[in-house]
XYZ file of C-alpha atoms in Angstrom:
761
model
C -15.557 30.157 -7.386
C -18.898 29.951 -5.548
C -21.975 30.693 -7.649
C -24.507 33.434 -6.880
C -26.955 30.662 -6.006
C -24.506 29.275 -3.425
C -23.935 32.743 -1.960
C -27.662 33.347 -1.744
C -28.282 30.012 0.005
C -25.431 30.616 2.458
C -26.709 34.111 3.258
C -30.261 32.816 3.719
C -29.097 30.084 6.129
C -27.052 32.631 8.061
C -29.992 35.026 8.351
C -32.200 32.198 9.624
C -29.650 31.303 12.303
C -29.361 34.932 13.429
C -33.146 35.217 13.642
C -33.261 32.000 15.691
C -30.887 33.471 18.239
C -32.883 36.712 18.260
C -36.075 34.812 19.158
C -34.216 33.106 21.998
C -32.855 36.429 23.235
C -36.258 38.097 23.075
C -38.754 35.287 23.693
C -41.739 37.665 23.892
C -41.120 38.315 20.192
C -40.722 34.670 19.304
C -43.179 34.938 16.409
C -41.442 37.928 14.857
C -38.835 37.793 12.108
C -38.245 39.108 8.611
C -40.624 41.777 7.342
C -41.320 44.124 4.428
C -41.376 47.821 5.330
C -41.757 50.477 2.619
C -41.358 47.678 0.060
C -37.902 46.841 1.386
C -37.029 43.492 2.984
C -35.871 43.715 6.585
C -33.942 40.749 8.026
C -35.597 41.026 11.419
C -37.954 43.214 13.439
C -38.517 42.038 17.029
C -40.850 43.985 19.305
C -40.760 43.444 23.063
C -42.543 45.344 25.841
C -39.613 47.761 26.209
C -37.898 47.894 22.850
C -37.898 47.460 19.074
C -34.933 45.390 17.930
C -34.107 45.957 14.255
C -31.731 43.486 12.685
C -29.665 43.092 9.519
C -27.396 40.089 8.964
C -24.830 39.464 6.225
C -22.115 37.070 5.180
C -20.485 39.793 3.079
C -17.283 41.530 4.125
C -17.753 44.415 1.682
C -17.865 48.025 2.883
C -20.701 48.859 0.466
C -22.912 46.142 1.925
C -22.355 47.571 5.396
C -23.233 51.068 4.163
C -26.505 49.866 2.610
C -27.604 47.774 5.610
C -26.703 50.363 8.249
C -28.513 53.064 6.245
C -31.589 50.824 6.148
C -31.373 50.347 9.929
C -30.978 54.056 10.681
C -33.897 55.084 8.454
C -36.147 52.381 9.867
C -35.166 53.301 13.443
C -36.095 56.938 12.811
C -39.504 55.856 11.570
C -40.183 53.746 14.668
C -38.924 56.486 16.991
C -41.402 58.974 15.486
C -44.342 56.583 15.868
C -43.499 55.091 19.316
C -42.134 57.568 21.818
C -42.521 55.133 24.778
C -40.270 52.367 23.459
C -36.561 52.302 22.800
C -35.139 51.293 19.434
C -31.932 49.285 19.051
C -30.263 48.263 15.808
C -28.112 45.183 15.219
C -25.754 44.686 12.282
C -24.491 41.080 12.498
C -21.682 39.719 10.305
C -20.791 36.066 9.884
C -17.107 36.740 10.548
C -15.413 39.408 12.632
C -16.500 42.821 11.210
C -13.794 44.465 9.123
C -12.301 47.824 10.019
C -14.211 49.411 7.121
C -17.495 47.940 8.290
C -16.958 49.244 11.815
C -15.992 52.657 10.465
C -19.278 52.914 8.549
C -21.237 52.521 11.799
C -18.977 54.799 13.851
C -21.285 57.842 13.517
C -24.279 55.747 14.625
C -22.583 53.921 17.486
C -25.264 55.069 19.994
C -27.922 53.389 17.874
C -26.280 50.594 15.873
C -24.476 47.615 17.397
C -21.927 46.130 14.987
C -20.880 42.606 15.994
C -19.909 39.197 14.677
C -22.175 36.171 14.816
C -20.172 34.699 17.720
C -20.553 37.981 19.632
C -24.283 38.002 18.922
C -24.538 34.379 20.046
C -22.606 35.320 23.192
C -25.631 37.434 24.205
C -27.401 34.088 24.481
C -24.384 32.419 26.099
C -20.744 33.398 26.221
C -19.495 30.113 24.815
C -15.885 31.262 24.932
C -16.195 31.989 28.619
C -17.733 28.541 29.164
C -14.959 26.800 27.229
C -12.277 28.722 29.130
C -13.826 27.714 32.451
C -14.282 24.108 31.313
C -10.662 23.824 30.221
C -9.588 24.538 33.804
C -11.544 21.643 35.332
C -10.946 17.894 35.299
C -12.200 15.809 32.378
C -13.571 12.635 33.930
C -10.751 10.374 35.103
C -8.115 11.958 32.853
C -4.974 12.546 34.905
C -1.293 12.762 34.185
C -0.057 9.361 35.408
C 3.100 10.866 36.886
C 1.855 14.056 38.569
C -1.905 13.631 38.896
C -2.432 16.868 36.972
C -5.625 17.311 34.965
C -3.498 17.814 31.843
C -1.621 14.676 30.759
C 1.940 15.339 29.671
C 1.504 12.950 26.733
C -0.923 13.877 23.987
C -3.923 11.836 22.935
C -3.229 8.504 21.216
C -6.211 7.541 19.100
C -7.624 4.160 20.142
C -9.864 2.412 17.639
C -13.416 1.531 18.642
C -15.476 -1.501 17.668
C -19.036 -0.784 16.659
C -21.505 -3.076 18.437
C -22.785 -5.541 17.537
C -19.982 -6.804 15.350
C -16.354 -5.825 14.997
C -16.440 -2.926 12.530
C -13.640 -0.563 13.558
C -13.951 3.201 13.656
C -11.842 6.078 14.954
C -12.649 8.891 17.399
C -12.503 11.329 14.484
C -15.305 9.386 12.792
C -17.389 9.837 15.939
C -16.699 13.579 15.840
C -18.065 13.825 12.302
C -21.182 11.943 13.376
C -21.721 14.248 16.355
C -21.461 17.348 14.168
C -24.563 16.118 12.336
C -26.516 15.308 15.488
C -25.229 11.767 16.034
C -26.232 9.766 19.116
C -23.351 7.661 20.499
C -22.570 5.524 23.541
C -18.948 4.592 24.285
C -18.325 1.516 26.450
C -15.109 0.240 27.985
C -13.610 -1.366 31.054
C -11.350 0.431 33.523
C -8.337 2.037 31.895
C -9.701 1.634 28.363
C -9.459 5.380 27.690
C -13.119 6.480 27.759
C -12.449 9.859 29.360
C -9.406 10.490 27.168
C -11.467 9.732 24.066
C -14.281 12.064 25.143
C -11.742 14.756 26.004
C -10.284 14.456 22.491
C -13.791 14.771 21.020
C -14.403 17.831 23.209
C -11.151 19.489 22.112
C -11.842 18.939 18.411
C -15.414 20.267 18.673
C -14.102 23.204 20.722
C -11.580 24.082 18.015
C -14.247 23.965 15.309
C -16.412 26.367 17.301
C -13.631 28.818 18.137
C -12.557 28.885 14.496
C -16.080 29.902 13.557
C -16.746 26.704 11.606
C -19.864 25.944 13.633
C -22.165 27.759 16.030
C -22.381 24.701 18.274
C -19.917 24.116 21.117
C -19.195 21.086 23.348
C -20.252 20.731 26.975
C -18.351 18.000 28.854
C -20.124 16.838 32.032
C -18.510 14.621 34.680
C -21.528 12.641 35.858
C -19.673 11.747 39.056
C -20.263 15.357 40.167
C -24.039 14.910 40.054
C -25.086 12.510 42.779
C -28.825 12.440 43.384
C -29.859 14.849 40.623
C -32.869 14.100 38.471
C -33.589 17.354 36.616
C -31.441 18.043 33.533
C -31.589 21.819 33.983
C -30.405 21.526 37.566
C -27.633 19.185 36.454
C -26.365 21.667 33.850
C -26.621 24.558 36.287
C -24.588 22.668 38.891
C -22.060 21.747 36.209
C -21.703 25.442 35.339
C -21.177 26.416 38.971
C -18.645 23.622 39.556
C -16.424 24.772 36.696
C -16.842 28.454 37.583
C -19.007 29.610 34.670
C -20.742 32.830 35.646
C -24.108 32.292 33.961
C -25.522 28.802 34.648
C -28.964 29.675 33.263
C -27.386 30.735 29.981
C -25.904 27.246 29.624
C -29.318 25.660 30.041
C -30.767 28.078 27.496
C -28.007 27.313 24.988
C -28.537 23.561 25.454
C -32.269 23.757 24.897
C -31.647 25.985 21.882
C -29.577 23.297 20.162
C -26.198 25.019 20.440
C -24.619 22.340 22.645
C -22.945 19.067 21.707
C -23.403 17.215 25.006
C -20.694 14.846 26.291
C -21.707 12.844 29.387
C -18.823 10.911 30.968
C -19.190 8.170 33.581
C -22.768 6.923 33.810
C -21.319 4.257 36.117
C -20.184 6.964 38.543
C -23.560 8.501 39.340
C -25.987 7.269 41.987
C -29.042 8.415 43.879
C -28.951 9.337 47.528
C -30.245 7.010 50.224
C -29.477 3.729 48.448
C -29.889 1.005 51.018
C -27.588 -2.005 51.087
C -29.960 -4.399 49.355
C -28.704 -5.768 46.070
C -32.205 -6.870 45.124
C -33.161 -3.219 44.802
C -30.096 -2.155 42.857
C -31.707 -2.435 39.457
C -34.479 -0.092 40.531
C -31.930 2.174 42.165
C -29.798 2.239 39.019
C -32.857 3.145 36.996
C -33.710 6.018 39.350
C -30.094 7.152 39.422
C -30.141 7.595 35.649
C -33.227 9.816 35.577
C -31.286 12.975 34.777
C -29.392 11.160 32.019
C -32.622 9.774 30.561
C -34.190 13.222 30.511
C -31.082 14.738 28.952
C -31.270 12.060 26.258
C -34.991 12.572 25.730
C -34.893 16.400 25.681
C -31.610 16.890 23.832
C -32.238 18.773 20.554
C -32.009 16.582 17.467
C -29.687 18.995 15.658
C -26.858 18.657 18.240
C -24.645 15.659 19.002
C -24.832 13.542 22.155
C -22.307 11.024 23.497
C -22.484 9.015 26.729
C -19.612 6.965 28.171
C -19.258 4.427 30.968
C -18.239 0.922 31.922
C -19.783 -1.841 29.877
C -20.379 -4.094 32.889
C -22.061 -1.572 35.198
C -25.508 -2.800 34.187
C -26.573 -6.426 34.325
C -27.481 -6.586 30.657
C -27.626 -4.617 27.420
C -31.379 -4.384 27.821
C -31.054 -2.825 31.277
C -28.462 -0.332 30.007
C -30.698 0.817 27.172
C -33.715 1.088 29.429
C -31.927 2.889 32.264
C -30.196 5.397 29.980
C -33.204 5.871 27.709
C -31.297 4.842 24.604
C -33.274 4.661 21.396
C -32.415 2.768 18.236
C -30.815 5.993 16.990
C -27.847 5.375 19.305
C -24.731 3.754 17.898
C -22.782 1.698 20.454
C -18.988 1.488 20.417
C -16.493 -0.406 22.569
C -12.933 0.801 23.111
C -10.108 -1.528 22.152
C -6.671 -1.879 23.693
C -3.561 -0.193 22.359
C -2.020 -1.816 19.308
C 1.733 -2.322 19.159
C 1.986 0.752 16.923
C -0.003 2.866 19.385
C 2.149 1.703 22.285
C 5.234 2.696 20.321
C 3.650 6.078 19.546
C 2.813 6.618 23.219
C 6.332 5.747 24.327
C 7.803 8.041 21.706
C 5.624 10.930 22.876
C 6.638 10.111 26.443
C 10.305 10.356 25.503
C 10.852 6.702 26.384
C 12.466 3.790 24.649
C 11.680 0.119 25.069
C 8.516 -1.976 24.868
C 5.493 -2.564 27.024
C 5.812 -5.869 28.935
C 4.270 -8.677 26.907
C 2.474 -10.052 29.964
C 0.492 -6.852 30.431
C -2.925 -6.149 28.876
C -2.397 -3.239 26.502
C -4.931 -0.931 28.091
C -4.008 2.741 27.780
C -4.275 3.397 31.528
C -1.909 0.556 32.408
C 0.579 1.559 29.730
C 0.464 5.147 31.005
C 1.100 4.082 34.613
C 4.135 2.051 33.598
C 5.498 4.728 31.300
C 5.069 7.491 33.886
C 6.974 5.500 36.477
C 9.849 4.758 34.135
C 9.172 1.032 33.857
C 9.119 1.141 30.077
C 12.430 2.880 29.550
C 15.628 1.137 28.578
C 16.451 -1.575 26.097
C 14.579 -4.820 25.689
C 17.275 -7.096 27.074
C 18.017 -6.944 30.787
C 15.746 -4.041 31.656
C 12.181 -5.315 31.438
C 9.601 -5.242 34.196
C 9.302 -8.057 36.714
C 5.719 -9.320 36.162
C 5.114 -9.867 39.872
C 6.332 -6.374 40.744
C 4.502 -4.843 37.802
C 1.150 -6.413 38.655
C 1.562 -5.554 42.342
C 2.141 -1.883 41.504
C -0.654 -1.854 38.940
C -3.170 -3.237 41.434
C -2.199 -0.447 43.829
C -2.582 2.193 41.120
C -5.864 0.865 39.747
C -7.490 0.577 43.162
C -6.177 3.998 44.207
C -7.913 5.395 41.155
C -11.165 3.767 42.255
C -10.803 5.258 45.733
C -10.649 8.751 44.205
C -14.064 8.106 42.682
C -15.543 6.573 45.826
C -14.483 9.024 48.502
C -14.143 7.518 51.965
C -12.778 4.165 50.767
C -9.008 4.191 50.342
C -7.117 2.337 47.638
C -5.714 -0.364 49.896
C -9.243 -1.203 51.060
C -10.517 -1.425 47.495
C -7.633 -3.772 46.728
C -8.399 -5.942 49.753
C -12.046 -6.211 48.633
C -10.903 -7.364 45.191
C -8.475 -9.834 46.761
C -11.183 -11.281 48.982
C -13.545 -11.589 46.020
C -10.860 -13.396 44.030
C -10.630 -15.914 46.884
C -14.394 -16.339 46.995
C -14.394 -16.840 43.214
C -12.085 -19.829 43.770
C -15.065 -21.772 45.083
C -16.440 -21.837 41.523
C -15.345 -24.261 38.816
C -13.766 -21.557 36.647
C -12.161 -19.672 39.516
C -13.594 -16.461 38.037
C -17.175 -16.568 39.265
C -20.083 -16.064 39.125
C -20.259 -14.027 42.324
C -23.779 -13.503 43.617
C -24.724 -10.014 44.860
C -24.723 -11.140 48.465
C -21.162 -12.453 48.047
C -19.951 -9.000 46.991
C -21.672 -7.403 49.977
C -20.221 -10.075 52.282
C -16.692 -9.413 50.986
C -17.135 -5.686 51.594
C -18.352 -6.353 55.123
C -15.471 -8.736 55.892
C -12.834 -6.216 54.782
C -14.409 -2.956 55.959
C -16.155 -4.219 59.098
C -19.486 -2.639 58.159
C -22.150 -2.994 55.485
C -21.758 -0.893 52.340
C -23.534 2.461 52.234
C -24.736 4.049 48.988
C -21.218 4.804 47.756
C -20.024 1.383 48.812
C -22.811 -0.186 46.756
C -21.773 1.839 43.709
C -18.177 0.711 44.243
C -19.273 -2.940 44.273
C -21.125 -2.460 40.990
C -18.116 -1.010 39.184
C -15.116 -2.789 40.697
C -12.263 -2.978 38.178
C -11.715 -6.364 36.594
C -15.269 -7.550 37.272
C -17.904 -7.943 34.591
C -21.447 -9.187 34.282
C -21.748 -12.954 34.312
C -23.509 -14.193 31.200
C -25.235 -17.125 32.814
C -26.790 -15.579 35.892
C -28.299 -12.119 35.683
C -27.324 -9.778 38.494
C -24.036 -11.537 39.247
C -20.453 -10.481 38.591
C -17.379 -12.411 37.476
C -13.699 -11.647 36.951
C -12.983 -11.010 33.287
C -9.213 -11.521 33.101
C -7.379 -14.601 34.385
C -4.077 -12.847 35.058
C -5.813 -10.001 36.888
C -7.658 -12.549 39.038
C -4.503 -14.541 39.735
C -2.677 -11.372 40.775
C -5.490 -10.591 43.228
C -5.361 -14.104 44.762
C -1.924 -13.394 46.199
C -3.466 -10.959 48.693
C -5.347 -13.465 50.825
C -2.443 -15.920 50.703
C -0.194 -13.335 52.354
C -2.955 -12.194 54.708
C -3.325 -15.780 55.863
C 0.425 -16.161 56.451
C 0.419 -12.880 58.373
C -2.620 -13.795 60.501
C -3.719 -17.409 59.986
C -6.196 -17.378 62.886
C -8.092 -14.373 61.492
C -9.526 -16.353 58.576
C -12.895 -18.070 58.633
C -12.422 -21.841 58.155
C -15.258 -21.886 55.600
C -13.397 -19.440 53.356
C -10.215 -21.533 53.349
C -12.056 -24.831 52.953
C -14.218 -23.647 50.060
C -11.290 -23.051 47.685
C -11.641 -25.376 44.685
C -9.329 -23.637 42.238
C -5.567 -23.279 42.320
C -3.539 -20.089 42.317
C -1.471 -19.787 39.169
C 2.212 -19.140 38.683
C 1.681 -15.365 38.588
C -0.253 -15.320 41.866
C 2.420 -17.328 43.686
C 5.140 -15.055 42.256
C 3.327 -11.977 43.612
C 2.832 -13.701 46.975
C 6.599 -14.349 47.094
C 7.238 -10.678 46.342
C 4.851 -9.541 49.094
C 6.377 -12.006 51.562
C 9.834 -10.599 50.852
C 8.628 -6.984 51.106
C 6.952 -7.684 54.457
C 9.915 -9.737 55.629
C 7.720 -12.706 56.530
C 9.696 -14.855 58.951
C 10.199 -18.610 58.884
C 8.239 -18.760 62.135
C 5.184 -17.207 60.491
C 5.456 -19.613 57.585
C 5.587 -22.549 60.016
C 2.586 -21.250 61.958
C 0.545 -20.731 58.793
C 1.449 -24.208 57.528
C 0.292 -25.794 60.786
C -2.912 -23.735 60.785
C -3.823 -24.460 57.170
C -3.107 -28.143 57.805
C -5.806 -28.076 60.505
C -8.314 -26.372 58.175
C -7.869 -28.060 54.809
C -5.709 -30.408 52.769
C -6.757 -28.885 49.459
C -5.816 -26.041 47.158
C -5.327 -23.311 49.743
C -2.947 -25.529 51.689
C -1.082 -26.164 48.432
C -0.748 -22.400 47.951
C 0.894 -21.940 51.341
C 3.227 -24.886 50.708
C 4.197 -23.567 47.257
C 4.866 -20.134 48.762
C 7.158 -21.713 51.360
C 9.051 -23.648 48.685
C 9.439 -20.601 46.406
C 10.631 -18.472 49.322
C 13.273 -21.086 50.154
C 11.904 -22.008 53.574
C 12.523 -25.449 55.053
C 9.324 -27.318 55.864
C 9.944 -28.462 59.438
C 6.624 -30.293 59.992
C 5.001 -33.003 57.944
C 2.175 -31.839 55.700
C -0.294 -33.753 53.547
C -2.076 -32.181 50.563
C -4.925 -34.080 48.910
C -7.061 -33.478 45.838
C -5.427 -30.221 44.812
C -4.972 -28.964 41.273
C -1.564 -27.333 40.861
C -0.630 -25.769 37.508
C 3.113 -26.102 37.856
C 5.842 -26.946 40.325
C 9.533 -26.401 39.657
C 12.363 -27.809 41.725
C 15.783 -26.268 41.113
C 19.196 -26.827 42.614
C 18.395 -24.129 45.194
C 15.494 -26.155 46.604
C 15.328 -26.159 50.406
C 14.221 -29.276 52.235
C 10.586 -30.023 51.283
C 10.761 -33.752 51.990
C 8.146 -33.561 54.776
C 5.544 -32.490 52.218
C 3.345 -35.135 50.553
C 0.979 -34.673 47.625
C -1.702 -37.347 47.296
C -4.416 -37.650 44.617
C -3.366 -34.286 43.217
C -3.320 -33.144 39.619
C -0.321 -31.353 38.123
C -0.107 -29.809 34.670
C 3.657 -29.829 34.840
C 6.450 -30.677 37.256
C 9.947 -29.488 36.438
C 12.984 -31.115 38.034
C 16.518 -29.898 37.411
C 19.007 -32.619 36.605
C 21.221 -31.837 39.597
C 18.514 -31.260 42.214
C 18.989 -33.111 45.521
C 16.257 -35.773 45.398
C 16.294 -36.083 49.196
C 14.818 -32.538 49.396
C 11.920 -33.257 47.022
C 8.311 -33.691 48.251
C 6.634 -37.088 47.927
C 3.919 -37.836 45.349
C 1.309 -40.530 45.906
C -1.376 -41.543 43.409
C -1.032 -38.238 41.600
C -1.890 -37.495 37.980
C 0.919 -35.604 36.273
C 0.359 -34.361 32.770
C 4.027 -33.735 32.108
C 7.379 -34.032 33.855
C 10.113 -31.791 32.535
C 13.730 -32.732 33.152
C 13.387 -36.483 33.213
C 13.161 -38.801 30.215
C 11.243 -41.771 31.655
C 9.768 -43.292 34.795
C 12.999 -45.170 35.444
C 14.756 -41.788 35.442
C 12.675 -40.654 38.449
C 13.797 -41.057 42.073
C 11.744 -44.028 43.334
C 11.415 -42.648 46.836
C 9.701 -39.507 45.469
C 7.079 -40.858 43.024
C 5.188 -43.984 44.027
C 4.033 -46.581 41.526
C 0.444 -45.323 41.624
C 1.381 -41.968 40.093
C 0.135 -41.684 36.522
C 2.479 -39.695 34.296
C 1.099 -38.742 30.902
C 4.356 -37.652 29.299
C 7.938 -36.637 29.823
C 8.914 -33.277 28.331
C 12.071 -34.503 26.721
C 13.063 -33.486 23.235
C 14.253 -37.028 22.536
C 11.484 -38.052 20.147
C 11.272 -34.607 18.627
C 15.023 -34.590 18.221
C 14.925 -37.804 16.205
C 12.382 -36.286 13.832
C 14.341 -33.076 13.573
C 17.609 -34.873 12.948
C 15.928 -36.899 10.242
C 15.132 -33.586 8.570
C 18.763 -32.562 9.028
C 17.846 -29.580 11.219
C 20.964 -28.034 12.791
C 21.429 -28.426 16.533
C 21.135 -24.666 17.086
C 17.750 -24.670 15.350
C 16.564 -27.548 17.535
C 17.614 -25.719 20.680
C 15.817 -22.525 19.604
C 12.667 -24.497 18.793
C 12.761 -26.283 22.150
C 13.083 -22.984 24.012
C 10.269 -21.370 22.014
C 7.991 -24.290 22.765
C 8.679 -24.068 26.488
C 8.195 -20.294 26.544
C 4.905 -20.236 24.664
C 3.352 -23.202 26.432
C 3.110 -21.227 29.652
C 1.411 -17.970 30.569
C 1.686 -15.868 33.689
C 4.903 -15.106 35.490
C 7.350 -16.417 32.892
C 9.747 -19.313 32.610
C 12.750 -19.823 34.870
C 15.954 -19.903 32.866
C 17.168 -23.137 34.421
C 13.996 -24.821 33.098
C 15.031 -23.939 29.537
C 18.084 -26.211 29.864
C 16.067 -29.246 30.976
C 15.928 -32.265 28.707
C 18.881 -31.209 26.551
C 22.149 -33.144 26.314
C 25.473 -31.512 27.092
C 26.028 -30.392 23.477
C 22.615 -28.734 23.224
C 22.875 -27.124 26.684
C 26.021 -25.373 25.530
C 24.002 -23.549 22.823
C 21.169 -22.330 25.084
C 22.783 -18.934 26.011
C 23.334 -18.077 22.350
C 19.815 -19.182 21.409
C 18.372 -17.025 24.200
C 20.279 -14.003 22.899
C 18.768 -14.548 19.446
C 15.285 -15.028 20.906
C 15.631 -11.795 22.897
C 16.994 -9.863 19.926
C 14.064 -10.979 17.754
C 11.658 -9.890 20.493
C 10.214 -13.342 21.260
C 11.054 -13.089 24.964
C 12.858 -10.925 27.480
C 14.632 -11.671 30.774
C 14.400 -10.141 34.212
C 16.056 -10.920 37.535
C 14.153 -12.228 40.544
C 16.646 -12.627 43.317
C 19.309 -14.979 42.053
C 17.064 -16.404 39.311
C 16.515 -15.186 35.749
C 12.962 -15.393 34.431
C 12.123 -15.251 30.707
C 8.831 -13.669 29.602
C 7.389 -14.581 26.165
C 6.079 -11.777 23.973
C 2.466 -12.696 23.336
C 2.342 -10.329 20.361
C 4.641 -12.707 18.503
C 2.653 -15.807 19.445
C 1.473 -16.407 15.876
C 4.976 -16.162 14.490
C 6.276 -18.506 17.197
C 3.450 -20.930 16.482
C 4.291 -21.003 12.768
C 7.952 -21.719 13.552
C 7.130 -24.527 15.991
C 4.549 -26.084 13.681
C 6.820 -26.084 10.624
C 10.461 -26.329 11.731
C 11.514 -27.414 8.247
C 10.419 -24.013 6.901
C 13.604 -22.068 7.437
C 12.648 -18.701 5.976
C 12.287 -17.101 9.412
C 15.277 -15.012 10.479
C 15.397 -16.628 13.921
C 15.812 -20.122 12.450
C 18.366 -18.951 9.939
C 20.544 -17.391 12.638
C 19.993 -20.232 15.112
C 21.351 -22.658 12.502
C 24.739 -20.908 12.725
C 25.133 -21.373 16.478
C 28.176 -23.386 17.459
C-alpha cells in the first residue's frame, strides 16, 4: 500500500499542476497561488480585475475530504464577498479523477458558487484536448492511406518496424520512442519513401492519445502534417492553421496549450514543406531549404522542455547531416533514428492481419509501403508454388503506385509524369560509371524540363529534391544518385520503350551518352511494356535503324535485346560495339537474329540451349565473355557464331564439379539440386529461365531437374512464375545464406534439401 509520504507527495504535485493551469487561465494573476487565510492553508487564490478565483485541489475520492474543502471554499468566499462588493467570487473544487457521486452531492447546495470538476475538465478550460483529439482523428496522418481504398484509416493495423539509432546500428522499437517522449525526449525519425515514417508517428500519436484519455498524463499529442504549411514561418500561425484545417474550434487554445507544455508535438514530413516564390535555381536551394524550415526551427527552439518532440522526413532531402541539423535547428539533445525494412516475421504478421496467405516476392525490397501495395492488390495471396508475382509486372505496378503517391504530395504533377522524370533520370545516370549517378542539380532540372516542357516551379523544385529512389551522393555535395540497383534498372525500361515508340523524338546526345547497360530486370519490364502497348514489328525495325544511326553502344544493345526477347526477326544488319551486356540467353524459341553482330563487347554470361538453331544466333567478334552456359568447350561452339578472337573465360558446365562431387560419392539428385541452386543465386533481377536450369547436365541429370525444382520450391529457395510460354524461377534472397552454406559445403548433408534431393530417382 502507498505510504502517507507517497500520498502527500502525489497530492502536492497535483496541486502544483492545478495551480499552473490556473495561472495560464488567469494570466493577470500569474504570481498568485497558495495562501494562508485565518491560519488555514488555501490551495489557490487568484485575483483578476473582475473576479476572485478560490481553488481547492485533491487526489482523494473520499466524501469527507470533499465536505471539508467545499466548506473551506464557501466560508472563504463569504469573507471576500463582504469585503469586495465590486468583484465576483468563484470557487473551484478540482479532483484528480472524475468526481464521485458523493463528492458532487456535497456541492449540490452550493452549485451557484462552487464548480466541481475533474482535472481533465479543468484543463479543458485551457484547451479542450478531447475535442482536439476527436477532430485530429478525422483528418489524414501524413501519407498514411489504406493501400486498397485510399482511406485515411488503413484496414491493417500497425506493424511495429524496428529503428536503428544513428550513428551505429543499435535497434529500438516505436514503443521505446514513446517512453522517451513522455519524459520530454527529442527525436528525429529518418527513412526513404515507403519506410513507414507516417505510420510510425501515427502509432506514437495513438499511444500518447490513449495515455491522455485514460488520465495517465495531462499531456496530449498534436500531429502536424508539415505538407499543409507551405510558406509559414511563425510557429503560432502554423499551429493555428493546423487547428483550422482539422476543424478544431479554438486555434488559439492550441497555441496556449503548446506553450504551456501540455503538448507532445509530432511533426511529419519536413521534406514536404517549402517556402513560396522559390525560383528554379538549384544553387539557391540550400538557402531556400533553410528558409523553408524556419517554422520548424522555431517550434524546436520554443518547444517546452517538459514535453516530447519528434520530427520525421526523408533522410536524403538535405545534402548532408550537417545541413539537416542546421536547417531543422537540431541540438545535441536530439536522438536520430532510421527506419528499417520489414523482417520476414513482420511480413508474415502483416499478411496474417490482411487475411492473406503466401509470401512477399523475394525480389522486392521489404519496405512496408511496397508490401502494403502488393497485399492490397491481392498479389501476395495464394500458395508459394505457381502463384507468385511476375517481377517485371510487379515492378511496373509498383513504379506506378509510388509515383502516384508522389503526385498527391506535389499537386499539379501527375503520377505518370513523375515516373517519366525518374525514367529519364535513370537514363542520364547511365552516363556515369556506376549507372546510378551522381546527378548534378542542373541534370535534374534538365530532366524535368525535357519531360514537362517547362522549367520547374517551386513545387517542381521540391519534387526534384525528394524523388523516390534518389539519395544524396556521398562524393559530391548537392548531387543526387539512385540508391537501389533494381529500382534504377526498372526505371531504365521507360526510355527504352519511349525510344521504340518515337525514335526521332530523342536527342542524339542522350542516346550516345549511355555508358552502362540495362540489366535483366529492365529488359524484362521493357518486354512487358512492349506487349502491353502492342508494339509492332514495324516500330521495332524503325527503332533499330534509328538507333543504328545514333550509336553502336549500350543503348543500341538494349533495343536489340528487346527485339530478341520479344521474338522479333531482325530484318536489317546491325553492328554493336563496345557494349557491356550482363546476360544474353538464346532458347529454342529464338527468332532469327543472325543479322546482329557484337564486336568488342563484354558479356557476363551467355546462355545457349543445346537444341537452339545456330543459324539464328547473332555473331560475336573479338568479344570478352566471362562465362558461356550450355556448352562445355570452345570446340562445342558453332564456329560461324564465335570468331577466334573471342576470349571466353569459362564454360558453365558442371563437368569438373561433377568429378569432385562423384569422388565424394554425392548422389546425382544432390548434384542436380546444387547445380540449380548455384545458377539461381548467381543472378539477381528478373529471375532465371527454367530452360537455363537444364543446361550443362547430361540426360540422366536432366531427368531429375523437375523433381529437384519441386524440392527447391517446397523449401522456399525459389518460386516459379509464367511469362508467356516461359517459366521463370525467382530465388528467395532471404535464404541466400543457407543456399551459400549448401553450395560451399556439399559434403555436409545435414540440410533437409540435400537429404531429400539424395532420394531423387
